[in-house]
Amino acid sequence: MAEKQLDREAFMCPICLDLLENPVTISCGHSFCMKCLQDHWDQQVECNVPSCVVSFCESHLQPHRDVTMLQKHQLVAPSNKLQENICHEHNKLKEIFCRTDQLLICYLCCIDQHKGHDTVSSAAERAHRQEELEAKTDLLKNRVQHKEANLQRLQQEAQDINRCAQRAVQRSGDMFKEVIQLLEKRRSEVEQQIRSEEQIQLGRVQKLQDQLQQDVTELKRSISELEELSNIPDHNQFILRCLLLSTDPETTKSKTPTSHQRYFEDVTRALSVLGDKLKFTLREFEIVVQKFL
């Protein structure tokens, strides 16, 4: 009975609702009476029919609104891909979605090859998938917000790192500068102390040199006197002259020079110990710094 109804509808003009007279079929697949169609065309309404087989101007769409037979048709917005929405087997609009086979089908496919499958209208499937899409979009937006927040925190962290690093560089520079200045000051003081001790020791040595030189001169004079005395031929004169000798040469002893180089050796040794301690401290400092890098 349903097939007979479909066959009858296939031979009815959607405009006059009578059996087709001189039927003609337009590109959308609908058939009209030649006279009915000509009457509409004779209205001379400009109509740009695009290459898409089911996109029409307002005048050609009007029968779908006025004619009872066509009011059941589902109208969609114009598209340049409507040919893809036409079932190639039945030349009907694909307005049903088969969830079983994940395919868009027409209503004839639904009662034929896809009979018994899980099917819904394309609008319902669109609504379902639209909800999923919106949920995914919201999820992605939340992820974007989360990552943007993390990005902002990382940017702030980068600024904090730069600021802390600059402060550490400044403080370390000031510290090393202070240490260098202290070492330079101490080096200058030690050098002055060494030079001062050098002058003291050189003065002491010079004094000893002068004393020894004087002693040598006195001793040489005594030697000359003794040699002269030994050459006196007269025995009595020789004896008298010996009695007149004022001082025994052995009594003109001077201090024996002693070495004071130990002072400088002690200073050098102390500086060496200080240098080792300083190197050790710097190595310990480097280890501590590495732990925080």
mmCIF file of C-alpha atoms in Angstrom:
data_model
loop_
_atom_site.group_PDB
_atom_site.id
_atom_site.type_symbol
_atom_site.label_atom_id
_atom_site.label_comp_id
_atom_site.label_asym_id
_atom_site.label_seq_id
_atom_site.Cartn_x
_atom_site.Cartn_y
_atom_site.Cartn_z
ATOM 1 C CA MET A 1 0.000 0.000 0.000
ATOM 2 C CA ALA A 2 2.847 2.343 0.872
ATOM 3 C CA GLU A 3 4.577 1.535 -2.417
ATOM 4 C CA LYS A 4 1.417 2.436 -4.355
ATOM 5 C CA GLN A 5 1.246 5.751 -2.485
ATOM 6 C CA LEU A 6 4.897 6.455 -3.381
ATOM 7 C CA ASP A 7 4.255 5.566 -7.023
ATOM 8 C CA ARG A 8 1.234 7.896 -7.107
ATOM 9 C CA GLU A 9 3.238 10.753 -5.599
ATOM 10 C CA ALA A 10 5.947 10.174 -8.195
ATOM 11 C CA PHE A 11 3.411 10.963 -10.991
ATOM 12 C CA MET A 12 1.811 13.983 -9.310
ATOM 13 C CA CYS A 13 2.767 17.575 -10.094
ATOM 14 C CA PRO A 14 3.849 19.321 -6.873
ATOM 15 C CA ILE A 15 2.269 22.566 -8.130
ATOM 16 C CA CYS A 16 -1.216 21.605 -9.358
ATOM 17 C CA LEU A 17 -1.371 18.327 -7.378
ATOM 18 C CA ASP A 18 -2.798 16.542 -10.435
ATOM 19 C CA LEU A 19 -1.284 13.810 -12.507
ATOM 20 C CA LEU A 20 1.606 15.063 -14.547
ATOM 21 C CA GLU A 21 0.740 16.479 -17.953
ATOM 22 C CA ASN A 22 3.665 16.770 -20.340
ATOM 23 C CA PRO A 23 5.991 16.041 -17.407
ATOM 24 C CA VAL A 24 9.443 17.623 -17.209
ATOM 25 C CA THR A 25 12.108 16.960 -14.603
ATOM 26 C CA ILE A 26 14.399 19.711 -13.340
ATOM 27 C CA SER A 27 17.901 19.295 -11.951
ATOM 28 C CA CYS A 28 16.776 18.736 -8.359
ATOM 29 C CA GLY A 29 14.957 15.573 -9.422
ATOM 30 C CA HIS A 30 11.406 16.953 -9.067
ATOM 31 C CA SER A 31 8.960 16.530 -11.930
ATOM 32 C CA PHE A 32 6.392 19.159 -12.911
ATOM 33 C CA CYS A 33 3.777 19.716 -15.555
ATOM 34 C CA MET A 34 5.282 21.621 -18.448
ATOM 35 C CA LYS A 35 2.547 24.256 -18.215
ATOM 36 C CA CYS A 36 2.876 24.665 -14.422
ATOM 37 C CA LEU A 37 6.625 25.034 -14.660
ATOM 38 C CA GLN A 38 6.363 27.398 -17.637
ATOM 39 C CA ASP A 39 3.929 29.601 -15.730
ATOM 40 C CA HIS A 40 6.477 30.014 -12.950
ATOM 41 C CA TRP A 41 9.287 30.691 -15.379
ATOM 42 C CA ASP A 42 7.192 33.191 -17.296
ATOM 43 C CA GLN A 43 7.143 35.362 -14.184
ATOM 44 C CA GLN A 44 10.637 36.402 -15.388
ATOM 45 C CA VAL A 45 12.096 36.446 -11.893
ATOM 46 C CA GLU A 46 15.857 36.549 -12.009
ATOM 47 C CA CYS A 47 17.184 33.295 -10.713
ATOM 48 C CA ASN A 48 20.747 32.226 -10.550
ATOM 49 C CA VAL A 49 20.826 28.461 -10.446
ATOM 50 C CA PRO A 50 24.274 27.438 -9.169
ATOM 51 C CA SER A 51 25.972 24.276 -10.236
ATOM 52 C CA CYS A 52 24.697 22.618 -7.101
ATOM 53 C CA VAL A 53 21.648 20.604 -8.083
ATOM 54 C CA VAL A 54 19.446 21.624 -5.144
ATOM 55 C CA SER A 55 20.223 25.300 -4.593
ATOM 56 C CA PHE A 56 17.493 27.594 -5.925
ATOM 57 C CA CYS A 57 16.328 31.176 -5.711
ATOM 58 C CA GLU A 58 13.460 32.362 -3.523
ATOM 59 C CA SER A 59 10.872 32.071 -6.316
ATOM 60 C CA HIS A 60 11.742 28.467 -7.046
ATOM 61 C CA LEU A 61 11.633 27.652 -3.363
ATOM 62 C CA GLN A 62 8.180 29.140 -2.964
ATOM 63 C CA PRO A 63 6.356 25.980 -4.170
ATOM 64 C CA HIS A 64 7.910 24.067 -1.264
ATOM 65 C CA ARG A 65 6.158 26.474 1.067
ATOM 66 C CA ASP A 66 2.834 26.732 -0.757
ATOM 67 C CA VAL A 67 2.279 23.278 -2.223
ATOM 68 C CA THR A 68 0.986 20.743 0.269
ATOM 69 C CA MET A 69 2.906 17.880 -1.309
ATOM 70 C CA LEU A 70 6.190 19.789 -0.989
ATOM 71 C CA GLN A 71 5.691 21.137 2.508
ATOM 72 C CA LYS A 72 6.939 17.836 3.874
ATOM 73 C CA HIS A 73 10.318 18.363 2.194
ATOM 74 C CA GLN A 74 13.145 19.456 4.426
ATOM 75 C CA LEU A 75 14.816 22.600 3.120
ATOM 76 C CA VAL A 76 18.456 23.279 3.892
ATOM 77 C CA ALA A 77 20.665 26.295 3.431
ATOM 78 C CA PRO A 78 22.386 26.667 0.041
ATOM 79 C CA SER A 79 25.650 24.825 -0.232
ATOM 80 C CA ASN A 80 28.218 24.145 -2.927
ATOM 81 C CA LYS A 81 28.452 20.525 -1.760
ATOM 82 C CA LEU A 82 24.817 19.502 -1.909
ATOM 83 C CA GLN A 83 25.560 16.909 -4.582
ATOM 84 C CA GLU A 84 27.420 15.000 -1.893
ATOM 85 C CA ASN A 85 24.216 14.989 0.163
ATOM 86 C CA ILE A 86 22.270 13.172 -2.550
ATOM 87 C CA CYS A 87 22.052 9.386 -2.396
ATOM 88 C CA HIS A 88 23.538 8.140 -5.671
ATOM 89 C CA GLU A 89 21.448 4.980 -5.530
ATOM 90 C CA HIS A 90 18.024 6.478 -4.846
ATOM 91 C CA ASN A 91 18.629 10.123 -5.827
ATOM 92 C CA LYS A 92 17.202 11.197 -2.455
ATOM 93 C CA LEU A 93 18.563 13.556 0.160
ATOM 94 C CA LYS A 94 20.731 11.918 2.783
ATOM 95 C CA GLU A 95 18.868 13.012 5.882
ATOM 96 C CA ILE A 96 19.400 9.944 8.094
ATOM 97 C CA PHE A 97 22.559 8.813 9.867
ATOM 98 C CA CYS A 98 23.242 5.111 10.409
ATOM 99 C CA ARG A 99 25.184 4.813 13.649
ATOM 100 C CA THR A 100 25.752 1.117 13.018
ATOM 101 C CA ASP A 101 27.659 1.706 9.769
ATOM 102 C CA GLN A 102 28.594 5.334 10.498
ATOM 103 C CA LEU A 103 27.098 6.488 7.180
ATOM 104 C CA LEU A 104 24.732 9.192 5.969
ATOM 105 C CA ILE A 105 21.811 7.577 4.098
ATOM 106 C CA CYS A 106 18.464 8.462 2.574
ATOM 107 C CA TYR A 107 15.127 7.222 3.904
ATOM 108 C CA LEU A 108 14.969 4.502 1.215
ATOM 109 C CA CYS A 109 18.360 3.180 2.309
ATOM 110 C CA CYS A 110 17.003 3.155 5.858
ATOM 111 C CA ILE A 111 14.192 0.749 4.951
ATOM 112 C CA ASP A 112 16.381 -1.309 2.628
ATOM 113 C CA GLN A 113 20.099 -1.992 3.186
ATOM 114 C CA HIS A 114 20.147 -0.466 6.696
ATOM 115 C CA LYS A 115 16.925 -1.992 7.960
ATOM 116 C CA GLY A 116 17.178 -2.816 11.678
ATOM 117 C CA HIS A 117 20.263 -0.611 12.166
ATOM 118 C CA ASP A 118 20.616 2.082 14.801
ATOM 119 C CA THR A 119 19.541 5.140 12.815
ATOM 120 C CA VAL A 120 18.665 8.707 13.715
ATOM 121 C CA SER A 121 17.984 11.827 11.726
ATOM 122 C CA SER A 122 21.019 13.761 10.602
ATOM 123 C CA ALA A 123 19.733 16.683 12.670
ATOM 124 C CA ALA A 124 19.624 14.523 15.814
ATOM 125 C CA GLU A 125 23.090 13.159 15.089
ATOM 126 C CA ARG A 126 24.294 16.689 14.479
ATOM 127 C CA ALA A 127 22.835 17.802 17.815
ATOM 128 C CA HIS A 128 24.464 14.844 19.568
ATOM 129 C CA ARG A 129 27.807 15.440 17.950
ATOM 130 C CA GLN A 130 27.436 19.173 18.505
ATOM 131 C CA GLU A 131 27.109 18.529 22.235
ATOM 132 C CA GLU A 132 30.200 16.332 22.136
ATOM 133 C CA LEU A 133 32.020 18.965 20.112
ATOM 134 C CA GLU A 134 31.042 21.694 22.558
ATOM 135 C CA ALA A 135 32.135 19.499 25.457
ATOM 136 C CA LYS A 136 35.481 18.878 23.754
ATOM 137 C CA THR A 137 35.746 22.581 22.965
ATOM 138 C CA ASP A 138 35.079 23.468 26.605
ATOM 139 C CA LEU A 139 37.652 20.892 27.679
ATOM 140 C CA LEU A 140 40.214 22.293 25.262
ATOM 141 C CA LYS A 141 39.412 25.828 26.398
ATOM 142 C CA ASN A 142 39.974 24.747 30.001
ATOM 143 C CA ARG A 143 43.273 23.202 28.961
ATOM 144 C CA VAL A 144 44.208 26.396 27.153
ATOM 145 C CA GLN A 145 43.357 28.445 30.242
ATOM 146 C CA HIS A 146 45.342 26.061 32.422
ATOM 147 C CA LYS A 147 48.342 26.142 30.099
ATOM 148 C CA GLU A 148 48.117 29.913 29.697
ATOM 149 C CA ALA A 149 48.077 30.211 33.484
ATOM 150 C CA ASN A 150 51.114 27.925 33.643
ATOM 151 C CA LEU A 151 52.738 29.967 30.889
ATOM 152 C CA GLN A 152 52.123 33.147 32.841
ATOM 153 C CA ARG A 153 53.574 31.539 35.965
ATOM 154 C CA LEU A 154 56.612 30.398 33.976
ATOM 155 C CA GLN A 155 57.055 33.894 32.586
ATOM 156 C CA GLN A 156 56.895 35.269 36.119
ATOM 157 C CA GLU A 157 59.332 32.568 37.236
ATOM 158 C CA ALA A 158 61.692 33.525 34.407
ATOM 159 C CA GLN A 159 61.552 37.154 35.539
ATOM 160 C CA ASP A 160 62.197 36.074 39.137
ATOM 161 C CA ILE A 161 65.128 33.929 37.987
ATOM 162 C CA ASN A 162 66.618 36.841 36.050
ATOM 163 C CA ARG A 163 66.158 39.159 39.012
ATOM 164 C CA CYS A 164 67.634 36.670 41.514
ATOM 165 C CA ALA A 165 70.520 35.843 39.186
ATOM 166 C CA GLN A 166 71.295 39.524 38.701
ATOM 167 C CA ARG A 167 71.182 40.085 42.462
ATOM 168 C CA ALA A 168 73.452 37.062 43.049
ATOM 169 C CA VAL A 169 75.902 38.299 40.404
ATOM 170 C CA GLN A 170 75.928 41.739 42.009
ATOM 171 C CA ARG A 171 76.439 40.335 45.505
ATOM 172 C CA SER A 172 79.126 37.880 44.411
ATOM 173 C CA GLY A 173 80.876 40.650 42.508
ATOM 174 C CA ASP A 174 80.778 42.898 45.567
ATOM 175 C CA MET A 175 81.979 40.063 47.799
ATOM 176 C CA PHE A 176 84.899 39.119 45.568
ATOM 177 C CA LYS A 177 85.737 42.773 45.085
ATOM 178 C CA GLU A 178 85.802 43.225 48.859
ATOM 179 C CA VAL A 179 87.938 40.096 49.297
ATOM 180 C CA ILE A 180 90.310 41.233 46.553
ATOM 181 C CA GLN A 181 90.570 44.681 48.114
ATOM 182 C CA LEU A 182 91.215 43.103 51.514
ATOM 183 C CA LEU A 183 93.858 40.795 50.069
ATOM 184 C CA GLU A 184 95.436 43.672 48.178
ATOM 185 C CA LYS A 185 95.495 45.767 51.334
ATOM 186 C CA ARG A 186 96.975 42.918 53.329
ATOM 187 C CA ARG A 187 99.509 42.231 50.559
ATOM 188 C CA SER A 188 100.589 45.865 50.657
ATOM 189 C CA GLU A 189 100.884 45.768 54.457
ATOM 190 C CA VAL A 190 102.905 42.542 54.384
ATOM 191 C CA GLU A 191 105.151 43.987 51.693
ATOM 192 C CA GLN A 192 105.706 47.110 53.790
ATOM 193 C CA GLN A 193 106.477 44.975 56.842
ATOM 194 C CA ILE A 194 108.929 42.882 54.851
ATOM 195 C CA ARG A 195 110.593 45.982 53.410
ATOM 196 C CA SER A 196 110.730 47.565 56.869
ATOM 197 C CA GLU A 197 112.322 44.441 58.311
ATOM 198 C CA GLU A 198 114.663 44.409 55.332
ATOM 199 C CA GLN A 199 115.848 47.920 56.167
ATOM 200 C CA ILE A 200 116.265 47.025 59.832
ATOM 201 C CA GLN A 201 118.304 43.954 59.015
ATOM 202 C CA LEU A 202 120.348 45.801 56.394
ATOM 203 C CA GLY A 203 121.058 48.549 58.974
ATOM 204 C CA ARG A 204 122.103 45.940 61.476
ATOM 205 C CA VAL A 205 124.357 44.252 58.920
ATOM 206 C CA GLN A 206 125.817 47.593 57.879
ATOM 207 C CA LYS A 207 126.573 48.428 61.502
ATOM 208 C CA LEU A 208 128.276 45.071 61.949
ATOM 209 C CA GLN A 209 130.187 45.608 58.721
ATOM 210 C CA ASP A 210 131.432 48.989 59.928
ATOM 211 C CA GLN A 211 132.430 47.539 63.285
ATOM 212 C CA LEU A 212 134.215 44.640 61.672
ATOM 213 C CA GLN A 213 135.948 46.956 59.240
ATOM 214 C CA GLN A 214 137.104 49.081 62.150
ATOM 215 C CA ASP A 215 138.316 45.980 63.970
ATOM 216 C CA VAL A 216 140.193 44.850 60.895
ATOM 217 C CA THR A 217 141.863 48.254 60.628
ATOM 218 C CA GLU A 218 142.845 48.186 64.298
ATOM 219 C CA LEU A 219 144.154 44.671 64.010
ATOM 220 C CA LYS A 220 146.194 45.515 60.924
ATOM 221 C CA ARG A 221 147.653 48.510 62.750
ATOM 222 C CA SER A 222 148.586 46.265 65.661
ATOM 223 C CA ILE A 223 150.167 43.803 63.264
ATOM 224 C CA SER A 224 152.250 46.600 61.767
ATOM 225 C CA GLU A 225 153.370 47.717 65.230
ATOM 226 C CA LEU A 226 154.284 44.184 66.182
ATOM 227 C CA GLU A 227 156.199 43.655 62.977
ATOM 228 C CA GLU A 228 158.011 46.942 63.535
ATOM 229 C CA LEU A 229 158.751 45.929 67.120
ATOM 230 C CA SER A 230 160.136 42.610 66.071
ATOM 231 C CA ASN A 231 162.631 44.361 63.828
ATOM 232 C CA ILE A 232 164.267 46.415 66.682
ATOM 233 C CA PRO A 233 167.822 45.141 66.961
ATOM 234 C CA ASP A 234 168.444 46.409 70.486
ATOM 235 C CA HIS A 235 167.320 43.897 73.055
ATOM 236 C CA ASN A 236 166.565 46.414 75.762
ATOM 237 C CA GLN A 237 164.574 48.630 73.450
ATOM 238 C CA PHE A 238 162.662 45.618 72.245
ATOM 239 C CA ILE A 239 161.756 44.657 75.822
ATOM 240 C CA LEU A 240 160.733 48.183 76.761
ATOM 241 C CA ARG A 241 158.592 48.523 73.707
ATOM 242 C CA CYS A 242 156.866 45.252 74.475
ATOM 243 C CA LEU A 243 156.030 46.558 77.924
ATOM 244 C CA LEU A 244 154.426 49.624 76.395
ATOM 245 C CA LEU A 245 151.922 47.609 74.352
ATOM 246 C CA SER A 246 148.548 48.943 75.619
ATOM 247 C CA THR A 247 146.173 46.211 74.673
ATOM 248 C CA ASP A 248 146.260 42.594 73.842
ATOM 249 C CA PRO A 249 144.931 42.139 70.289
ATOM 250 C CA GLU A 250 142.563 39.451 71.544
ATOM 251 C CA THR A 251 140.722 42.035 73.648
ATOM 252 C CA THR A 252 139.340 43.830 70.548
ATOM 253 C CA LYS A 253 136.731 41.239 69.764
ATOM 254 C CA SER A 254 133.494 42.224 67.931
ATOM 255 C CA LYS A 255 130.141 40.467 67.810
ATOM 256 C CA THR A 256 129.971 37.448 65.557
ATOM 257 C CA PRO A 257 127.411 38.041 62.725
ATOM 258 C CA THR A 258 124.259 35.947 63.042
ATOM 259 C CA SER A 259 121.811 35.177 60.208
ATOM 260 C CA HIS A 260 118.330 36.735 60.394
ATOM 261 C CA GLN A 261 117.022 35.225 57.146
ATOM 262 C CA ARG A 262 114.692 32.997 59.174
ATOM 263 C CA TYR A 263 112.312 35.925 59.534
ATOM 264 C CA PHE A 264 111.683 36.047 55.802
ATOM 265 C CA GLU A 265 111.427 32.266 55.596
ATOM 266 C CA ASP A 266 108.792 32.301 58.343
ATOM 267 C CA VAL A 267 106.819 34.986 56.519
ATOM 268 C CA THR A 268 106.984 33.018 53.256
ATOM 269 C CA ARG A 269 105.867 29.871 55.041
ATOM 270 C CA ALA A 270 102.951 31.692 56.692
ATOM 271 C CA LEU A 271 101.866 33.115 53.335
ATOM 272 C CA SER A 272 102.019 29.634 51.801
ATOM 273 C CA VAL A 273 99.754 28.279 54.549
ATOM 274 C CA LEU A 274 97.379 31.206 54.039
ATOM 275 C CA GLY A 275 97.326 30.539 50.289
ATOM 276 C CA ASP A 276 96.481 26.863 50.841
ATOM 277 C CA LYS A 277 93.666 27.794 53.217
ATOM 278 C CA LEU A 278 92.321 30.327 50.751
ATOM 279 C CA LYS A 279 92.377 27.780 47.904
ATOM 280 C CA PHE A 280 90.612 25.237 50.116
ATOM 281 C CA THR A 281 87.982 27.805 51.061
ATOM 282 C CA LEU A 282 87.409 28.659 47.397
ATOM 283 C CA ARG A 283 87.010 24.966 46.531
ATOM 284 C CA GLU A 284 84.513 24.544 49.375
ATOM 285 C CA PHE A 285 82.674 27.616 48.148
ATOM 286 C CA GLU A 286 82.535 26.183 44.619
ATOM 287 C CA ILE A 287 81.069 22.908 45.945
ATOM 288 C CA VAL A 288 78.393 24.798 47.874
ATOM 289 C CA VAL A 289 77.531 26.875 44.811
ATOM 290 C CA GLN A 290 77.258 23.750 42.611
ATOM 291 C CA LYS A 291 74.674 22.263 44.993
ATOM 292 C CA PHE A 292 72.311 25.145 44.266
ATOM 293 C CA LEU A 293 72.786 25.126 40.475
#
